[in-house]
PDB file of C-alpha atoms in Angstrom:
ATOM      1  CA  UNK A   1     112.737 120.468 149.502  1.00 60.00           C
ATOM      2  CA  UNK A   2     111.588 117.363 150.041  1.00 55.00           C
ATOM      3  CA  UNK A   3     107.993 118.667 150.212  1.00 55.00           C
ATOM      4  CA  UNK A   4     108.363 120.685 146.711  1.00 59.00           C
ATOM      5  CA  UNK A   5     109.783 117.390 144.946  1.00 52.00           C
ATOM      6  CA  UNK A   6     106.940 115.157 146.458  1.00 53.00           C
ATOM      7  CA  UNK A   7     104.267 117.913 145.502  1.00 54.00           C
ATOM      8  CA  UNK A   8     105.682 118.243 141.902  1.00 56.00           C
ATOM      9  CA  UNK A   9     105.676 114.382 141.876  1.00 62.00           C
ATOM     10  CA  UNK A  10     102.210 114.436 142.634  1.00 58.00           C
ATOM     11  CA  UNK A  11     101.077 117.254 140.526  1.00 61.00           C
ATOM     12  CA  UNK A  12     102.449 115.616 137.569  1.00 63.00           C
ATOM     13  CA  UNK A  13     100.882 111.921 138.451  1.00 56.00           C
ATOM     14  CA  UNK A  14      97.430 113.929 138.889  1.00 53.00           C
ATOM     15  CA  UNK A  15      97.805 115.706 135.590  1.00 58.00           C
ATOM     16  CA  UNK A  16      98.690 112.351 133.655  1.00 52.00           C
ATOM     17  CA  UNK A  17      95.728 110.602 135.194  1.00 52.00           C
ATOM     18  CA  UNK A  18      93.611 113.410 134.142  1.00 52.00           C
ATOM     19  CA  UNK A  19      94.825 113.577 130.684  1.00 54.00           C
ATOM     20  CA  UNK A  20      93.567 110.118 130.053  1.00 52.00           C
ATOM     21  CA  UNK A  21      90.161 110.990 131.387  1.00 48.00           C
ATOM     22  CA  UNK A  22      87.292 113.379 129.837  1.00 47.00           C
ATOM     23  CA  UNK A  23      84.949 115.418 131.615  1.00 50.00           C
ATOM     24  CA  UNK A  24      82.291 112.476 132.241  1.00 51.00           C
ATOM     25  CA  UNK A  25      85.346 110.342 133.390  1.00 50.00           C
ATOM     26  CA  UNK A  26      84.985 107.985 130.195  1.00 48.00           C
ATOM     27  CA  UNK A  27      88.322 106.410 128.776  1.00 48.00           C
ATOM     28  CA  UNK A  28      89.812 108.414 125.910  1.00 46.00           C
ATOM     29  CA  UNK A  29      90.294 106.037 123.005  1.00 48.00           C
ATOM     30  CA  UNK A  30      92.841 106.638 120.406  1.00 47.00           C
ATOM     31  CA  UNK A  31      91.768 107.518 116.700  1.00 48.00           C
ATOM     32  CA  UNK A  32      90.718 104.877 114.116  1.00 47.00           C
ATOM     33  CA  UNK A  33      93.245 102.954 112.241  1.00 51.00           C
ATOM     34  CA  UNK A  34      91.602 104.119 109.030  1.00 47.00           C
ATOM     35  CA  UNK A  35      89.038 106.339 107.596  1.00 49.00           C
ATOM     36  CA  UNK A  36      85.636 105.947 108.807  1.00 45.00           C
ATOM     37  CA  UNK A  37      82.815 105.895 106.560  1.00 48.00           C
ATOM     38  CA  UNK A  38      79.187 107.043 107.234  1.00 49.00           C
ATOM     39  CA  UNK A  39      76.368 106.087 104.815  1.00 49.00           C
ATOM     40  CA  UNK A  40      73.206 107.679 105.359  1.00 47.00           C
ATOM     41  CA  UNK A  41      70.040 106.548 103.746  1.00 51.00           C
ATOM     42  CA  UNK A  42      69.050 108.791 101.132  1.00 48.00           C
ATOM     43  CA  UNK A  43      65.137 109.353 100.414  1.00 50.00           C
ATOM     44  CA  UNK A  44      65.575 111.303  97.214  1.00 48.00           C
ATOM     45  CA  UNK A  45      64.596 109.917  93.817  1.00 52.00           C
ATOM     46  CA  UNK A  46      68.264 110.147  92.748  1.00 52.00           C
ATOM     47  CA  UNK A  47      69.262 107.148  94.604  1.00 53.00           C
ATOM     48  CA  UNK A  48      66.380 105.004  92.956  1.00 53.00           C
ATOM     49  CA  UNK A  49      67.215 106.001  89.547  1.00 54.00           C
ATOM     50  CA  UNK A  50      71.220 105.355  90.077  1.00 52.00           C
ATOM     51  CA  UNK A  51      70.268 101.953  91.370  1.00 50.00           C
ATOM     52  CA  UNK A  52      68.238 101.191  88.629  1.00 52.00           C
ATOM     53  CA  UNK A  53      70.950 102.175  86.008  1.00 53.00           C
ATOM     54  CA  UNK A  54      73.364  99.855  87.685  1.00 49.00           C
ATOM     55  CA  UNK A  55      71.026  97.147  87.466  1.00 44.00           C
ATOM     56  CA  UNK A  56      70.309  97.748  83.573  1.00 48.00           C
ATOM     57  CA  UNK A  57      74.494  97.856  83.012  1.00 48.00           C
ATOM     58  CA  UNK A  58      74.435  94.612  84.755  1.00 46.00           C
ATOM     59  CA  UNK A  59      72.297  92.877  82.473  1.00 46.00           C
ATOM     60  CA  UNK A  60      74.080  94.653  79.463  1.00 45.00           C
ATOM     61  CA  UNK A  61      76.959  92.465  78.036  1.00 45.00           C
ATOM     62  CA  UNK A  62      80.103  93.885  79.479  1.00 45.00           C
ATOM     63  CA  UNK A  63      83.411  93.754  77.408  1.00 39.00           C
ATOM     64  CA  UNK A  64      85.339  92.896  80.544  1.00 40.00           C
ATOM     65  CA  UNK A  65      83.306  89.427  80.747  1.00 39.00           C
ATOM     66  CA  UNK A  66      84.134  88.559  77.314  1.00 36.00           C
ATOM     67  CA  UNK A  67      87.856  89.292  77.918  1.00 39.00           C
ATOM     68  CA  UNK A  68      87.713  86.659  80.781  1.00 36.00           C
ATOM     69  CA  UNK A  69      86.156  84.407  78.795  1.00 39.00           C
ATOM     70  CA  UNK A  70      89.092  84.634  76.104  1.00 46.00           C
ATOM     71  CA  UNK A  71      91.521  84.326  79.214  1.00 54.00           C
ATOM     72  CA  UNK A  72      89.660  80.813  80.103  1.00 66.00           C
ATOM     73  CA  UNK A  73      91.499  79.515  76.657  1.00 89.00           C
ATOM     74  CA  UNK A  74      94.559  77.447  77.503  1.00 93.00           C
ATOM     75  CA  UNK A  75      97.573  79.004  76.104  1.00 95.00           C
ATOM     76  CA  UNK A  76      99.287  76.898  73.205  1.00 95.00           C
ATOM     77  CA  UNK A  77     103.082  76.355  72.631  1.00 96.00           C
ATOM     78  CA  UNK A  78     103.151  79.020  69.844  1.00 96.00           C
ATOM     79  CA  UNK A  79     101.339  81.568  71.380  1.00 96.00           C
ATOM     80  CA  UNK A  80     103.909  81.024  74.463  1.00 96.00           C
ATOM     81  CA  UNK A  81     106.723  81.057  71.920  1.00 96.00           C
ATOM     82  CA  UNK A  82     105.711  84.306  70.258  1.00 96.00           C
ATOM     83  CA  UNK A  83     104.824  86.332  73.371  1.00 96.00           C
ATOM     84  CA  UNK A  84     107.870  85.425  75.135  1.00 97.00           C
ATOM     85  CA  UNK A  85     109.599  86.951  71.849  1.00 96.00           C
ATOM     86  CA  UNK A  86     107.084  89.675  72.059  1.00 95.00           C
ATOM     87  CA  UNK A  87     108.297  90.244  75.704  1.00 96.00           C
ATOM     88  CA  UNK A  88     111.809  90.360  75.478  1.00 95.00           C
ATOM     89  CA  UNK A  89     111.701  92.794  72.571  1.00 94.00           C
ATOM     90  CA  UNK A  90     109.566  95.147  74.306  1.00 95.00           C
ATOM     91  CA  UNK A  91     112.141  94.787  77.223  1.00 94.00           C
ATOM     92  CA  UNK A  92     114.796  95.536  74.981  1.00 94.00           C
ATOM     93  CA  UNK A  93     113.859  97.153  71.404  1.00 92.00           C
ATOM     94  CA  UNK A  94     117.672  96.921  70.401  1.00 93.00           C
ATOM     95  CA  UNK A  95     117.104  93.315  70.500  1.00 92.00           C
ATOM     96  CA  UNK A  96     115.159  93.006  67.115  1.00 90.00           C
ATOM     97  CA  UNK A  97     117.864  94.612  65.327  1.00 92.00           C
ATOM     98  CA  UNK A  98     120.423  92.152  66.950  1.00 93.00           C
ATOM     99  CA  UNK A  99     118.608  89.135  65.639  1.00 89.00           C
ATOM    100  CA  UNK A 100     118.113  90.786  62.497  1.00 90.00           C
ATOM    101  CA  UNK A 101     121.961  91.320  61.931  1.00 90.00           C
ATOM    102  CA  UNK A 102     122.916  87.664  62.313  1.00 86.00           C
ATOM    103  CA  UNK A 103     125.910  88.870  64.265  1.00 92.00           C
ATOM    104  CA  UNK A 104     124.661  87.337  67.532  1.00 92.00           C
ATOM    105  CA  UNK A 105     123.651  84.127  68.703  1.00 93.00           C
ATOM    106  CA  UNK A 106     119.945  84.386  69.657  1.00 94.00           C
ATOM    107  CA  UNK A 107     117.081  81.757  69.854  1.00 95.00           C
ATOM    108  CA  UNK A 108     113.718  80.892  71.527  1.00 96.00           C
ATOM    109  CA  UNK A 109     112.826  77.654  71.901  1.00 97.00           C
ATOM    110  CA  UNK A 110     109.732  75.646  73.500  1.00 96.00           C
ATOM    111  CA  UNK A 111     111.728  73.403  75.675  1.00 95.00           C
ATOM    112  CA  UNK A 112     108.997  71.229  77.360  1.00 95.00           C
ATOM    113  CA  UNK A 113     105.330  71.499  77.892  1.00 93.00           C
ATOM    114  CA  UNK A 114     102.561  69.650  79.423  1.00 95.00           C
ATOM    115  CA  UNK A 115      99.152  70.189  80.448  1.00 94.00           C
ATOM    116  CA  UNK A 116     100.086  72.928  82.991  1.00 95.00           C
ATOM    117  CA  UNK A 117     102.979  74.397  81.869  1.00 97.00           C
ATOM    118  CA  UNK A 118     105.034  75.586  78.885  1.00 97.00           C
ATOM    119  CA  UNK A 119     108.771  76.241  79.351  1.00 97.00           C
ATOM    120  CA  UNK A 120     110.248  78.493  76.699  1.00 97.00           C
ATOM    121  CA  UNK A 121     114.131  78.769  76.503  1.00 97.00           C
ATOM    122  CA  UNK A 122     115.708  82.230  75.534  1.00 96.00           C
ATOM    123  CA  UNK A 123     119.403  82.010  74.605  1.00 96.00           C
ATOM    124  CA  UNK A 124     120.585  85.998  75.042  1.00 94.00           C
ATOM    125  CA  UNK A 125     123.104  87.520  73.107  1.00 92.00           C
ATOM    126  CA  UNK A 126     125.349  87.390  76.240  1.00 92.00           C
ATOM    127  CA  UNK A 127     124.743  83.735  76.088  1.00 93.00           C
ATOM    128  CA  UNK A 128     122.616  83.495  79.492  1.00 95.00           C
ATOM    129  CA  UNK A 129     119.874  81.154  79.148  1.00 96.00           C
ATOM    130  CA  UNK A 130     116.693  82.739  80.339  1.00 97.00           C
ATOM    131  CA  UNK A 131     113.852  80.464  80.951  1.00 97.00           C
ATOM    132  CA  UNK A 132     110.166  81.454  81.062  1.00 97.00           C
ATOM    133  CA  UNK A 133     107.566  78.943  82.733  1.00 98.00           C
ATOM    134  CA  UNK A 134     104.221  79.524  81.607  1.00 97.00           C
ATOM    135  CA  UNK A 135     100.897  78.497  83.370  1.00 97.00           C
ATOM    136  CA  UNK A 136      98.783  77.576  80.371  1.00 96.00           C
ATOM    137  CA  UNK A 137      95.425  78.298  82.499  1.00 96.00           C
ATOM    138  CA  UNK A 138      96.627  81.629  84.003  1.00 96.00           C
ATOM    139  CA  UNK A 139      99.347  82.916  81.854  1.00 96.00           C
ATOM    140  CA  UNK A 140     101.205  83.775  84.988  1.00 97.00           C
ATOM    141  CA  UNK A 141     105.046  83.537  84.185  1.00 97.00           C
ATOM    142  CA  UNK A 142     108.139  83.450  86.313  1.00 97.00           C
ATOM    143  CA  UNK A 143     111.552  83.547  84.946  1.00 97.00           C
ATOM    144  CA  UNK A 144     114.847  82.056  85.879  1.00 97.00           C
ATOM    145  CA  UNK A 145     118.422  82.361  84.433  1.00 96.00           C
ATOM    146  CA  UNK A 146     121.601  80.614  84.212  1.00 96.00           C
ATOM    147  CA  UNK A 147     124.937  82.118  83.210  1.00 94.00           C
ATOM    148  CA  UNK A 148     127.472  79.506  82.408  1.00 92.00           C
ATOM    149  CA  UNK A 149     130.753  80.177  84.572  1.00 92.00           C
ATOM    150  CA  UNK A 150     128.687  82.859  86.777  1.00 92.00           C
ATOM    151  CA  UNK A 151     125.790  81.197  88.459  1.00 90.00           C
ATOM    152  CA  UNK A 152     125.739  77.572  89.633  1.00 90.00           C
ATOM    153  CA  UNK A 153     122.604  76.736  88.338  1.00 92.00           C
ATOM    154  CA  UNK A 154     119.260  78.356  87.061  1.00 94.00           C
ATOM    155  CA  UNK A 155     118.111  80.987  89.268  1.00 95.00           C
ATOM    156  CA  UNK A 156     114.985  82.981  89.927  1.00 95.00           C
ATOM    157  CA  UNK A 157     115.046  86.559  88.636  1.00 95.00           C
ATOM    158  CA  UNK A 158     112.247  87.616  90.425  1.00 95.00           C
ATOM    159  CA  UNK A 159     110.672  88.647  87.037  1.00 95.00           C
ATOM    160  CA  UNK A 160     106.918  87.846  87.012  1.00 96.00           C
ATOM    161  CA  UNK A 161     104.103  88.897  84.415  1.00 96.00           C
ATOM    162  CA  UNK A 162     101.152  87.686  82.811  1.00 97.00           C
ATOM    163  CA  UNK A 163     101.894  86.398  79.168  1.00 96.00           C
ATOM    164  CA  UNK A 164      98.876  87.166  77.848  1.00 96.00           C
ATOM    165  CA  UNK A 165      99.717  90.695  78.057  1.00 95.00           C
ATOM    166  CA  UNK A 166     101.953  89.918  75.226  1.00 95.00           C
ATOM    167  CA  UNK A 167      99.889  87.634  72.874  1.00 93.00           C
ATOM    168  CA  UNK A 168      99.131  89.494  69.711  1.00 86.00           C
ATOM    169  CA  UNK A 169      95.703  88.591  68.058  1.00 71.00           C
TER     170      UNK A 169
END
């Protein structure tokens, strides 16, 4: 019985070692972590034509570049205030009717501003005080909320967006 167990153990060990080797005794290496791309040089004229077209397109004015130039402009207090209102109404379309009804205390104000940041405060119909911190250069905006009697202080909501997406021209 001991011979069978020893033979079986030896056979398993040999098979395990053999599975890790190829016929030419090279180690097997696992698969790639990501897909592999192999680029082959082409001698056809199509590739030359495509690269010529790409050069021509890069020389033409690009509409994306003009948008980048516009985004280099500093956001004003009025733009930030209007954009935050647009954002809030887009997130809650019923808000516009609530504001117009006069039945709710809802308002937006520029609370503070400096050369780096504009803070727009929104007083929600739920009495929550929501602040939008707008980077005047990039338009990146994060949101905090304070609800009297519920939260101890101003807390980040995790809501982040770019205010430039809500500025109407």
